[in-house]
Amino acid sequence: MLHIHQFPCLSDNYGFLIHDGASGATAAIDTPDAEEILRQAGAKGWTITDVWNTHWHPDHAGGNAAIKAATGATITGPAEVERIGQAPDRIIGQGDVVKLGAFEARVLDVGGHTLGHVAYVFDSEHVAFVGDTLFALGCGRLFEGTPQQMWASLSKLAALPRQTTLYCAHEYTLANARFAASVDGDNPELAVRIKEVERKRAAGEPTVPMTLAEEKAANPFLRAPLLLPELADWEAFAEIRRRKDSFK
Ligand code: ZN
Ligand code: FE
């Protein structure tokens, strides 16, 4: 099996280490906090062999150089990661396959939050690492891409099998839930989900990962075409994203 170790770091990021017991290969998905990632790997008895970046933002690629210096890890990521000061050893994009021991992840181009943002999908495990593209009950802000591009990216994720486990990079869920309730207040599945999110956060538990099925039932960005049926799908998404950007 593919071992996945998730831990909080920085103010609201999650770090992820994935490990193949057979080969010993271990990848850090993004590098929000090099020191904490190295500490967590050490506690597991794992040696980091790889870094897989989702996008160039400092809370995702800022620890690349320190982890490479400490471990000699191979850095895999989209070309835009060069902006953080160190080019990936392997530049990947849509359709590429990345291996961790015997496990294979497919690369999806999910641009929008940044232009080159990618997701890593382990089809055999029904697991996807989605960075800052899709959050629990939310989605990433459009810093670089267009609403059409982000809608196409979210649609790629939405087309994965419903049981897919989604690992996103931030614990933003309570704030996302407040906004979701403001635009989709009649959705009983959202109401149930919000209760669950509130319980988990009150208990100090993460709300990440989540399943695609849960998100399809309650995420207002995936549900935008249902919430605003008079608009084209991407326009409905754009409108919900605009409302979130000005939500207080
Ligand atoms: Zn980001
Ligand atoms: Fe981020």
CSV table of N, CA and C and ligand atoms in Angstrom, one decimal, residues 13 55 59-60 132 170, ligand 2:
chain,number,residue,atom,x,y,z
A,13,ASN,N,-1.3,25.4,6.6
A,13,ASN,CA,-0.9,24.4,5.5
A,13,ASN,C,-1.0,23.0,6.1
A,55,HIS,N,2.6,23.7,-7.3
A,55,HIS,CA,2.7,25.1,-7.9
A,55,HIS,C,3.8,25.9,-7.2
A,59,ASP,N,4.6,28.9,0.0
A,59,ASP,CA,4.1,27.9,1.0
A,59,ASP,C,3.9,26.5,0.3
A,60,HIS,N,4.4,26.3,-0.9
A,60,HIS,CA,4.4,25.0,-1.6
A,60,HIS,C,5.7,24.6,-2.1
A,132,ASP,N,-3.7,23.8,-4.1
A,132,ASP,CA,-4.6,24.9,-3.8
A,132,ASP,C,-5.7,25.0,-4.9
A,170,HIS,N,-4.5,23.2,2.4
A,170,HIS,CA,-4.8,24.1,3.5
A,170,HIS,C,-6.0,23.7,4.3
B,2,FE,FE,-1.1,27.6,-0.5
